[in-house]
Amino acid sequence: METRFTKLAKVEYPIICGAMYPCSNPELVAAVSDAGGLGIIQPISLTYVHEYDLRKGIEKIRSLTKKPVGFNVIVEKNAKVYEDRMKAWVDIAVEMGVRFFITALGNPTWVIERVKPKGGVVFHDVTERKWADKVVRLGIDGLICVNNRAGGHAGSLDPQGLYDQLKPLGLPLICAGGIGNEKDFQRALAIGYDGVQMGTRFIATLECNSHKDYKDAIIAAAEGDIVKTERVTGVPLSVIRTPYVDRVGLKVGPLARWLFRHRKTRHWIRLFYNVRAIVAMKRSSLKGVSTKDYYQAGKSVEGIDRVEPVKAVIDRFVAGKS
Ligand SMILES: Cc1cc2nc3c(=O)[nH]c(=O)nc-3n(C[C@H](O)[C@H](O)[C@H](O)COP(=O)(O)O)c2cc1C
C-alpha cells in the first residue's frame, strides 16, 4: 500500500486519523499510528479537553507507540496570544520528534519555515483549487482535500471533482471526508488519491474516549441526518440532526450575520463563536449530550455500523473485506 504519502509520512498504510477537536485523545492518536496509520495530535484538544501539558501529552502518546504521529496547526489569523502559543507548541512538537504537520485555515508559511529545515513535512487542508494555488508556491508537500462529505468544516466539491481540480498540481493528495467503510476507502484510492483522512469513523472506536451517546449517535445516523449549521462556529459545520438542531435552526441571527460581514467586526465575532464552541464541545464530547449540544460528524456515518478497536478498522480497510 505504498503511496507518495506513506513514503513522506514513513507509515505503513495511507490512512490518517484527522485532528479532531475535541475527540483527539492521546490513546486514539497512538492507536492509529500503532496500527500502521498516522494519528494526528490536535494540540487544543490535547491540552484543554484532555488536560495534558503538551509535552506530557506527547510523552503519553510516545509511551503507547514509537511509530510516527502528526500534528495539526490551525494557522488562521487570531489573537497574538493564540499565535504565540501555537508557535511554541510547534517548536515543542519538533523538538520531541514530530515530523508531519497538517495546517488548516490560513497561511502556513511560518509552519513551513519552522519545520522543514528540521526535515519536517507539511500538508495543508484545502477545499478548492483557489486555496491550493495560494499555498503550492510556499513549499507545501501535499494537500488534504476536504470534500463536501467531511465532518468538521466541509468543502463544497465531491471527492472526484476536488481530485480533478487538484491533480494537475502534481502533489500527493489525501481524500478527507465521507470515508466510513472499506468500500469508501478503496473508492478513494481508485480515484487516484494517495490516502484518506478520516475523522468520524475513528470517533466510533474503543480508543476514542468521547461519550457513548456520541458514538451511538454516529452509528444510528444515516447520511441524510447530517446537516450544516452556522450556529456553532459561525461558518457551516457538519453535525448530526437532533431535535435541538431542528428547533434552533441552522443559521446565525441577523446581528451575528451583520457582524460576520463587516471587516472590522468579523475577527471578534469569530473569536467569540470559536471560544464558545470550544467550551461547549468539550462538555458534550466527554459528558454526553445535553439538550443544547451538537454532535459533529460527516456523511461517512452512512458506512459506520459498530464501535470497534482502531486496529480492527485499519486491518479491515487494508484487507478490503467487511
Ligand atoms: C469532531 C470533529 C472535529 C474536527 N476537528 C478538526 C480540527 O480540530 N482540525 C482540523 O484540521 N480538522 C478537524 N476535523 C476534520 C477532520 O480532521 C477530518 O478531515 C474529517 O473528519 C474527515 O471527514 P469524516 O469525518 O467524514 O471522516 C474535525 C472533524 C470532526 C468530525
mmCIF file of C-alpha atoms and ligand atoms in Angstrom:
data_model
loop_
_atom_site.group_PDB
_atom_site.id
_atom_site.type_symbol
_atom_site.label_atom_id
_atom_site.label_comp_id
_atom_site.label_asym_id
_atom_site.label_seq_id
_atom_site.Cartn_x
_atom_site.Cartn_y
_atom_site.Cartn_z
ATOM 1 C CA MET A 1 0.000 0.000 0.000
ATOM 2 C CA GLU A 2 2.903 2.321 -0.638
ATOM 3 C CA THR A 3 1.951 5.792 -1.886
ATOM 4 C CA ARG A 4 3.707 9.153 -2.028
ATOM 5 C CA PHE A 5 2.050 9.898 1.313
ATOM 6 C CA THR A 6 3.208 6.712 3.099
ATOM 7 C CA LYS A 7 6.767 7.422 1.964
ATOM 8 C CA LEU A 8 6.714 11.020 3.203
ATOM 9 C CA ALA A 9 4.997 10.170 6.500
ATOM 10 C CA LYS A 10 7.012 6.951 6.965
ATOM 11 C CA VAL A 11 3.906 4.884 7.756
ATOM 12 C CA GLU A 12 2.638 1.519 6.508
ATOM 13 C CA TYR A 13 -0.866 2.445 5.369
ATOM 14 C CA PRO A 14 -2.332 5.500 3.600
ATOM 15 C CA ILE A 15 -4.765 6.204 6.447
ATOM 16 C CA ILE A 16 -4.770 9.327 8.602
ATOM 17 C CA CYS A 17 -6.877 9.863 11.700
ATOM 18 C CA GLY A 18 -7.553 13.577 11.191
ATOM 19 C CA ALA A 19 -7.175 16.024 14.044
ATOM 20 C CA MET A 20 -10.427 16.370 15.919
ATOM 21 C CA TYR A 21 -11.328 18.963 18.453
ATOM 22 C CA PRO A 22 -12.487 17.653 20.964
ATOM 23 C CA CYS A 23 -12.117 13.949 20.103
ATOM 24 C CA SER A 24 -8.339 13.515 19.602
ATOM 25 C CA ASN A 25 -7.361 11.932 22.923
ATOM 26 C CA PRO A 26 -3.806 10.545 23.186
ATOM 27 C CA GLU A 27 -4.950 6.912 23.200
ATOM 28 C CA LEU A 28 -6.766 7.381 19.870
ATOM 29 C CA VAL A 29 -3.834 9.162 18.212
ATOM 30 C CA ALA A 30 -1.418 6.484 19.411
ATOM 31 C CA ALA A 31 -3.677 3.565 18.420
ATOM 32 C CA VAL A 32 -3.979 4.771 14.815
ATOM 33 C CA SER A 33 -0.230 5.188 14.458
ATOM 34 C CA ASP A 34 0.472 1.902 16.169
ATOM 35 C CA ALA A 35 -1.853 0.102 13.746
ATOM 36 C CA GLY A 36 0.151 1.452 10.807
ATOM 37 C CA GLY A 37 -1.756 4.670 10.000
ATOM 38 C CA LEU A 38 -0.950 8.210 11.096
ATOM 39 C CA GLY A 39 -2.619 9.671 14.204
ATOM 40 C CA ILE A 40 -2.716 13.458 14.299
ATOM 41 C CA ILE A 41 -2.359 15.413 17.530
ATOM 42 C CA GLN A 42 -4.841 18.279 17.950
ATOM 43 C CA PRO A 43 -2.983 20.459 20.459
ATOM 44 C CA ILE A 44 -6.004 22.366 21.806
ATOM 45 C CA SER A 45 -7.833 19.095 22.300
ATOM 46 C CA LEU A 46 -4.816 17.516 23.994
ATOM 47 C CA THR A 47 -4.266 20.398 26.419
ATOM 48 C CA TYR A 48 -7.726 21.827 27.061
ATOM 49 C CA VAL A 49 -10.080 18.838 26.675
ATOM 50 C CA HIS A 50 -7.789 16.028 27.782
ATOM 51 C CA GLU A 51 -5.896 18.297 30.185
ATOM 52 C CA TYR A 52 -2.317 17.347 29.376
ATOM 53 C CA ASP A 53 0.552 19.768 29.315
ATOM 54 C CA LEU A 54 1.600 19.484 25.623
ATOM 55 C CA ARG A 55 4.956 17.891 26.405
ATOM 56 C CA LYS A 56 3.384 15.380 28.827
ATOM 57 C CA GLY A 57 0.664 14.590 26.272
ATOM 58 C CA ILE A 58 3.228 13.812 23.581
ATOM 59 C CA GLU A 59 5.173 11.712 26.110
ATOM 60 C CA LYS A 60 1.954 9.806 26.858
ATOM 61 C CA ILE A 61 1.479 9.100 23.127
ATOM 62 C CA ARG A 62 5.130 8.082 22.842
ATOM 63 C CA SER A 63 4.650 5.639 25.741
ATOM 64 C CA LEU A 64 1.905 3.939 23.706
ATOM 65 C CA THR A 65 3.627 3.844 20.311
ATOM 66 C CA LYS A 66 7.037 4.522 18.860
ATOM 67 C CA LYS A 67 5.631 4.963 15.355
ATOM 68 C CA PRO A 68 5.281 8.390 13.684
ATOM 69 C CA VAL A 69 2.482 10.767 14.686
ATOM 70 C CA GLY A 70 1.451 14.071 13.122
ATOM 71 C CA PHE A 71 0.441 17.481 14.469
ATOM 72 C CA ASN A 72 -2.394 19.824 13.464
ATOM 73 C CA VAL A 73 -1.817 23.566 13.297
ATOM 74 C CA ILE A 74 -4.762 25.880 12.741
ATOM 75 C CA VAL A 75 -2.968 28.857 11.238
ATOM 76 C CA GLU A 76 -5.974 31.147 10.961
ATOM 77 C CA LYS A 77 -5.133 34.748 11.937
ATOM 78 C CA ASN A 78 -6.057 35.007 15.571
ATOM 79 C CA ALA A 79 -5.257 36.817 18.815
ATOM 80 C CA LYS A 80 -1.474 37.215 19.310
ATOM 81 C CA VAL A 81 -1.557 35.139 22.473
ATOM 82 C CA TYR A 82 -3.020 32.231 20.452
ATOM 83 C CA GLU A 83 -0.410 32.587 17.699
ATOM 84 C CA ASP A 84 2.482 32.726 20.184
ATOM 85 C CA ARG A 85 1.140 29.657 21.965
ATOM 86 C CA MET A 86 0.775 27.756 18.681
ATOM 87 C CA LYS A 87 4.349 28.627 17.625
ATOM 88 C CA ALA A 88 5.710 27.431 20.977
ATOM 89 C CA TRP A 89 3.698 24.198 20.638
ATOM 90 C CA VAL A 90 5.038 23.539 17.136
ATOM 91 C CA ASP A 91 8.594 24.034 18.442
ATOM 92 C CA ILE A 92 7.933 21.531 21.241
ATOM 93 C CA ALA A 93 6.448 19.025 18.782
ATOM 94 C CA VAL A 94 9.502 19.314 16.500
ATOM 95 C CA GLU A 95 11.868 19.006 19.465
ATOM 96 C CA MET A 96 10.005 15.846 20.520
ATOM 97 C CA GLY A 97 10.449 14.254 17.109
ATOM 98 C CA VAL A 98 7.168 15.031 15.310
ATOM 99 C CA ARG A 99 7.868 15.482 11.594
ATOM 100 C CA PHE A 100 4.432 15.512 9.920
ATOM 101 C CA PHE A 101 2.275 18.636 10.144
ATOM 102 C CA ILE A 102 -1.191 19.396 8.816
ATOM 103 C CA THR A 103 -2.020 23.074 8.601
ATOM 104 C CA ALA A 104 -5.517 24.475 8.190
ATOM 105 C CA LEU A 105 -7.410 27.726 7.670
ATOM 106 C CA GLY A 106 -4.805 30.321 6.747
ATOM 107 C CA ASN A 107 -1.240 30.956 5.641
ATOM 108 C CA PRO A 108 1.101 28.078 6.613
ATOM 109 C CA THR A 109 4.364 29.970 5.892
ATOM 110 C CA TRP A 110 5.544 30.154 9.497
ATOM 111 C CA VAL A 111 4.987 26.418 9.989
ATOM 112 C CA ILE A 112 6.913 25.596 6.799
ATOM 113 C CA GLU A 113 9.786 27.835 7.903
ATOM 114 C CA ARG A 114 9.935 26.223 11.324
ATOM 115 C CA VAL A 115 9.603 22.553 10.460
ATOM 116 C CA LYS A 116 11.078 21.993 7.013
ATOM 117 C CA PRO A 117 14.682 22.825 7.997
ATOM 118 C CA LYS A 118 14.331 20.025 10.598
ATOM 119 C CA GLY A 119 13.237 17.520 7.954
ATOM 120 C CA GLY A 120 9.526 18.079 8.524
ATOM 121 C CA VAL A 121 6.714 17.574 6.025
ATOM 122 C CA VAL A 122 3.730 19.945 5.760
ATOM 123 C CA PHE A 123 0.361 19.090 4.222
ATOM 124 C CA HIS A 124 -2.306 21.793 4.010
ATOM 125 C CA ASP A 125 -6.123 21.493 4.146
ATOM 126 C CA VAL A 126 -7.897 22.797 1.042
ATOM 127 C CA THR A 127 -11.470 22.720 -0.224
ATOM 128 C CA GLU A 128 -10.925 24.216 -3.702
ATOM 129 C CA ARG A 129 -8.219 24.867 -6.277
ATOM 130 C CA LYS A 130 -8.064 28.595 -5.480
ATOM 131 C CA TRP A 131 -6.829 27.857 -1.912
ATOM 132 C CA ALA A 132 -4.345 25.287 -3.189
ATOM 133 C CA ASP A 133 -2.875 27.804 -5.653
ATOM 134 C CA LYS A 134 -2.125 30.132 -2.744
ATOM 135 C CA VAL A 135 -0.086 27.544 -0.820
ATOM 136 C CA VAL A 136 1.615 25.493 -3.527
ATOM 137 C CA ARG A 137 4.287 28.089 -4.168
ATOM 138 C CA LEU A 138 5.031 28.325 -0.425
ATOM 139 C CA GLY A 139 6.598 24.860 -0.434
ATOM 140 C CA ILE A 140 3.745 22.660 0.746
ATOM 141 C CA ASP A 141 4.413 18.902 0.407
ATOM 142 C CA GLY A 142 0.850 17.690 -0.075
ATOM 143 C CA LEU A 143 -2.815 18.583 0.209
ATOM 144 C CA ILE A 144 -5.596 17.317 2.444
ATOM 145 C CA CYS A 145 -8.568 17.575 0.087
ATOM 146 C CA VAL A 146 -11.611 18.310 2.222
ATOM 147 C CA ASN A 147 -14.749 17.394 0.283
ATOM 148 C CA ASN A 148 -18.467 18.010 0.704
ATOM 149 C CA ARG A 149 -18.972 14.832 2.759
ATOM 150 C CA ALA A 150 -16.495 15.675 5.510
ATOM 151 C CA GLY A 151 -17.079 16.071 9.220
ATOM 152 C CA GLY A 152 -15.958 19.382 10.736
ATOM 153 C CA HIS A 153 -15.884 22.266 8.248
ATOM 154 C CA ALA A 154 -16.729 20.527 4.981
ATOM 155 C CA GLY A 155 -15.919 21.671 1.451
ATOM 156 C CA SER A 156 -18.330 22.057 -1.441
ATOM 157 C CA LEU A 157 -16.947 19.644 -4.072
ATOM 158 C CA ASP A 158 -17.353 15.881 -4.222
ATOM 159 C CA PRO A 159 -14.236 13.659 -3.921
ATOM 160 C CA GLN A 160 -13.877 13.142 -7.695
ATOM 161 C CA GLY A 161 -14.475 16.828 -8.533
ATOM 162 C CA LEU A 162 -11.929 18.004 -5.989
ATOM 163 C CA TYR A 163 -9.370 15.434 -7.196
ATOM 164 C CA ASP A 164 -9.813 16.565 -10.802
ATOM 165 C CA GLN A 165 -9.179 20.190 -9.787
ATOM 166 C CA LEU A 166 -6.075 19.410 -7.740
ATOM 167 C CA LYS A 167 -4.348 16.586 -9.630
ATOM 168 C CA PRO A 168 -2.637 18.920 -12.132
ATOM 169 C CA LEU A 169 -0.661 20.451 -9.237
ATOM 170 C CA GLY A 170 1.317 17.202 -9.013
ATOM 171 C CA LEU A 171 1.278 16.985 -5.205
ATOM 172 C CA PRO A 172 0.256 13.990 -3.080
ATOM 173 C CA LEU A 173 -3.486 14.272 -2.416
ATOM 174 C CA ILE A 174 -5.381 12.913 0.590
ATOM 175 C CA CYS A 175 -9.140 12.412 0.436
ATOM 176 C CA ALA A 176 -10.792 13.860 3.579
ATOM 177 C CA GLY A 177 -14.485 13.237 4.029
ATOM 178 C CA GLY A 178 -17.016 10.511 3.534
ATOM 179 C CA ILE A 179 -14.798 7.504 4.256
ATOM 180 C CA GLY A 180 -16.798 5.282 6.603
ATOM 181 C CA ASN A 181 -16.028 1.768 5.420
ATOM 182 C CA GLU A 182 -13.569 -0.199 3.331
ATOM 183 C CA LYS A 183 -15.531 0.376 0.115
ATOM 184 C CA ASP A 184 -15.269 4.155 0.537
ATOM 185 C CA PHE A 185 -11.550 3.706 1.194
ATOM 186 C CA GLN A 186 -10.995 1.601 -1.927
ATOM 187 C CA ARG A 187 -13.038 4.061 -3.996
ATOM 188 C CA ALA A 188 -10.833 6.981 -2.878
ATOM 189 C CA LEU A 189 -7.675 5.074 -3.808
ATOM 190 C CA ALA A 190 -9.218 4.093 -7.147
ATOM 191 C CA ILE A 191 -9.841 7.783 -7.942
ATOM 192 C CA GLY A 192 -6.112 8.279 -7.537
ATOM 193 C CA TYR A 193 -5.774 9.707 -4.032
ATOM 194 C CA ASP A 194 -2.559 8.924 -2.135
ATOM 195 C CA GLY A 195 -4.507 8.188 1.029
ATOM 196 C CA VAL A 196 -7.508 9.080 3.131
ATOM 197 C CA GLN A 197 -8.091 11.171 6.224
ATOM 198 C CA MET A 198 -10.932 10.015 8.466
ATOM 199 C CA GLY A 199 -12.461 11.662 11.477
ATOM 200 C CA THR A 200 -15.969 10.377 12.172
ATOM 201 C CA ARG A 201 -15.027 6.687 11.637
ATOM 202 C CA PHE A 202 -12.397 6.928 14.382
ATOM 203 C CA ILE A 203 -14.773 8.519 16.909
ATOM 204 C CA ALA A 204 -16.713 5.231 16.892
ATOM 205 C CA THR A 205 -13.759 3.245 18.244
ATOM 206 C CA LEU A 206 -12.902 1.852 21.669
ATOM 207 C CA GLU A 207 -9.809 4.054 21.972
ATOM 208 C CA CYS A 208 -11.655 7.323 21.402
ATOM 209 C CA ASN A 209 -12.832 8.477 24.797
ATOM 210 C CA SER A 210 -15.762 10.551 23.577
ATOM 211 C CA HIS A 211 -19.043 9.789 25.335
ATOM 212 C CA LYS A 212 -21.041 6.665 24.462
ATOM 213 C CA ASP A 213 -24.038 8.850 23.469
ATOM 214 C CA TYR A 214 -21.882 10.460 20.777
ATOM 215 C CA LYS A 215 -20.683 7.105 19.401
ATOM 216 C CA ASP A 216 -24.254 5.739 19.462
ATOM 217 C CA ALA A 217 -25.476 8.805 17.566
ATOM 218 C CA ILE A 218 -22.851 8.188 14.839
ATOM 219 C CA ILE A 219 -23.884 4.551 14.492
ATOM 220 C CA ALA A 220 -27.584 5.383 14.389
ATOM 221 C CA ALA A 221 -27.220 8.234 11.864
ATOM 222 C CA ALA A 222 -27.568 7.904 8.090
ATOM 223 C CA GLU A 223 -26.057 10.308 5.595
ATOM 224 C CA GLY A 224 -29.349 12.223 5.325
ATOM 225 C CA ASP A 225 -29.125 13.086 9.038
ATOM 226 C CA ILE A 226 -26.016 15.236 8.514
ATOM 227 C CA VAL A 227 -26.757 18.946 8.270
ATOM 228 C CA LYS A 228 -24.535 22.009 8.144
ATOM 229 C CA THR A 229 -25.090 24.552 10.874
ATOM 230 C CA GLU A 230 -23.616 28.026 11.226
ATOM 231 C CA ARG A 231 -24.671 28.225 14.844
ATOM 232 C CA VAL A 232 -21.613 26.558 16.381
ATOM 233 C CA THR A 233 -18.613 28.369 14.888
ATOM 234 C CA GLY A 234 -20.324 30.926 12.663
ATOM 235 C CA VAL A 235 -19.356 29.055 9.479
ATOM 236 C CA PRO A 236 -21.073 25.861 8.255
ATOM 237 C CA LEU A 237 -20.145 22.858 10.405
ATOM 238 C CA SER A 238 -21.372 19.290 9.759
ATOM 239 C CA VAL A 239 -23.420 17.927 12.644
ATOM 240 C CA ILE A 240 -25.978 15.200 13.254
ATOM 241 C CA ARG A 241 -29.526 16.473 13.095
ATOM 242 C CA THR A 242 -31.225 16.285 16.510
ATOM 243 C CA PRO A 243 -34.481 17.764 17.892
ATOM 244 C CA TYR A 244 -32.393 20.638 19.287
ATOM 245 C CA VAL A 245 -30.806 21.354 15.890
ATOM 246 C CA ASP A 246 -34.289 21.370 14.327
ATOM 247 C CA ARG A 247 -35.601 23.740 16.993
ATOM 248 C CA VAL A 248 -32.859 26.381 16.776
ATOM 249 C CA GLY A 249 -32.325 26.189 13.005
ATOM 250 C CA LEU A 250 -29.073 26.199 11.042
ATOM 251 C CA LYS A 251 -28.425 29.911 10.511
ATOM 252 C CA VAL A 252 -26.973 32.589 12.766
ATOM 253 C CA GLY A 253 -29.244 35.512 13.715
ATOM 254 C CA PRO A 254 -29.313 38.853 11.866
ATOM 255 C CA LEU A 255 -26.971 40.655 14.296
ATOM 256 C CA ALA A 256 -24.293 37.947 14.092
ATOM 257 C CA ARG A 257 -24.692 37.843 10.304
ATOM 258 C CA TRP A 258 -24.097 41.591 10.170
ATOM 259 C CA LEU A 259 -21.027 41.303 12.434
ATOM 260 C CA PHE A 260 -19.595 38.467 10.295
ATOM 261 C CA ARG A 261 -19.994 40.559 7.149
ATOM 262 C CA HIS A 262 -18.053 43.603 8.303
ATOM 263 C CA ARG A 263 -14.296 43.654 8.124
ATOM 264 C CA LYS A 264 -13.805 45.423 11.461
ATOM 265 C CA THR A 265 -16.064 43.117 13.476
ATOM 266 C CA ARG A 266 -15.546 39.820 11.635
ATOM 267 C CA HIS A 267 -12.464 38.876 13.629
ATOM 268 C CA TRP A 268 -14.090 39.489 17.037
ATOM 269 C CA ILE A 269 -17.329 37.686 16.293
ATOM 270 C CA ARG A 270 -15.353 34.669 15.009
ATOM 271 C CA LEU A 271 -13.264 34.681 18.154
ATOM 272 C CA PHE A 272 -16.416 34.825 20.274
ATOM 273 C CA TYR A 273 -18.042 31.928 18.406
ATOM 274 C CA ASN A 274 -14.849 29.844 18.472
ATOM 275 C CA VAL A 275 -14.260 30.236 22.212
ATOM 276 C CA ARG A 276 -17.908 29.448 22.939
ATOM 277 C CA ALA A 277 -17.754 26.369 20.691
ATOM 278 C CA ILE A 278 -14.526 25.151 22.295
ATOM 279 C CA VAL A 279 -16.106 25.212 25.756
ATOM 280 C CA ALA A 280 -19.416 23.645 24.673
ATOM 281 C CA MET A 281 -17.810 20.852 22.623
ATOM 282 C CA LYS A 282 -15.534 19.801 25.463
ATOM 283 C CA ARG A 283 -18.587 19.282 27.643
ATOM 284 C CA SER A 284 -20.710 17.434 25.109
ATOM 285 C CA SER A 285 -17.908 15.172 23.906
ATOM 286 C CA LEU A 286 -16.863 13.989 27.350
ATOM 287 C CA LYS A 287 -20.063 14.206 29.376
ATOM 288 C CA GLY A 288 -22.711 13.229 26.876
ATOM 289 C CA VAL A 289 -25.171 15.426 25.125
ATOM 290 C CA SER A 290 -27.346 17.945 26.910
ATOM 291 C CA THR A 291 -30.406 19.302 25.169
ATOM 292 C CA LYS A 292 -28.280 22.143 23.788
ATOM 293 C CA ASP A 293 -25.352 20.279 22.302
ATOM 294 C CA TYR A 294 -24.147 19.333 18.857
ATOM 295 C CA TYR A 295 -22.573 16.113 17.622
ATOM 296 C CA GLN A 296 -20.053 16.887 14.886
ATOM 297 C CA ALA A 297 -19.926 14.175 12.218
ATOM 298 C CA GLY A 298 -19.682 13.772 8.452
ATOM 299 C CA LYS A 299 -21.642 11.797 5.867
ATOM 300 C CA SER A 300 -19.318 8.857 6.469
ATOM 301 C CA VAL A 301 -21.818 7.930 9.256
ATOM 302 C CA GLU A 302 -23.627 6.041 6.483
ATOM 303 C CA GLY A 303 -20.926 3.349 6.406
ATOM 304 C CA ILE A 304 -20.294 3.122 10.174
ATOM 305 C CA ASP A 305 -22.230 0.421 11.995
ATOM 306 C CA ARG A 306 -20.206 -0.526 15.059
ATOM 307 C CA VAL A 307 -17.826 0.660 17.734
ATOM 308 C CA GLU A 308 -14.638 -1.361 17.397
ATOM 309 C CA PRO A 309 -10.914 -1.191 18.132
ATOM 310 C CA VAL A 310 -8.873 1.108 15.874
ATOM 311 C CA LYS A 311 -6.741 -1.815 14.722
ATOM 312 C CA ALA A 312 -9.837 -3.730 13.573
ATOM 313 C CA VAL A 313 -10.887 -0.740 11.426
ATOM 314 C CA ILE A 314 -7.470 -0.336 9.840
ATOM 315 C CA ASP A 315 -6.900 -4.071 9.302
ATOM 316 C CA ARG A 316 -10.310 -4.403 7.656
ATOM 317 C CA PHE A 317 -9.734 -1.391 5.411
ATOM 318 C CA VAL A 318 -6.383 -2.568 4.154
ATOM 319 C CA ALA A 319 -7.607 -6.140 3.681
ATOM 320 C CA GLY A 320 -10.568 -4.790 1.671
ATOM 321 C CA LYS A 321 -13.013 -7.091 3.474
ATOM 322 C CA SER A 322 -16.156 -6.302 5.506
HETATM 323 C C1 LIG B 1 -15.497 16.056 15.600
HETATM 324 C C2 LIG B 1 -14.566 16.591 14.547
HETATM 325 C C3 LIG B 1 -13.625 17.543 14.903
HETATM 326 C C4 LIG B 1 -12.706 18.024 13.949
HETATM 327 N N1 LIG B 1 -11.752 18.920 14.340
HETATM 328 C C5 LIG B 1 -10.780 19.298 13.466
HETATM 329 C C6 LIG B 1 -9.698 20.115 13.898
HETATM 330 O O1 LIG B 1 -9.604 20.483 15.059
HETATM 331 N N2 LIG B 1 -8.756 20.460 12.989
HETATM 332 C C7 LIG B 1 -8.826 20.045 11.679
HETATM 333 O O2 LIG B 1 -7.937 20.405 10.883
HETATM 334 N N3 LIG B 1 -9.850 19.253 11.244
HETATM 335 C C8 LIG B 1 -10.809 18.856 12.116
HETATM 336 N N4 LIG B 1 -11.802 17.995 11.701
HETATM 337 C C9 LIG B 1 -11.749 17.412 10.335
HETATM 338 C C10 LIG B 1 -11.086 16.017 10.354
HETATM 339 O O3 LIG B 1 -9.714 16.104 10.672
HETATM 340 C C11 LIG B 1 -11.265 15.265 9.009
HETATM 341 O O4 LIG B 1 -10.739 15.995 7.942
HETATM 342 C C12 LIG B 1 -12.739 14.979 8.724
HETATM 343 O O5 LIG B 1 -13.345 14.454 9.888
HETATM 344 C C13 LIG B 1 -12.898 13.983 7.583
HETATM 345 O O6 LIG B 1 -14.262 13.699 7.379
HETATM 346 P P1 LIG B 1 -15.012 12.431 8.053
HETATM 347 O O7 LIG B 1 -15.434 12.885 9.408
HETATM 348 O O8 LIG B 1 -16.162 12.193 7.133
HETATM 349 O O9 LIG B 1 -14.081 11.274 8.108
HETATM 350 C C14 LIG B 1 -12.753 17.540 12.624
HETATM 351 C C15 LIG B 1 -13.734 16.586 12.282
HETATM 352 C C16 LIG B 1 -14.628 16.104 13.215
HETATM 353 C C17 LIG B 1 -15.625 15.044 12.832
#
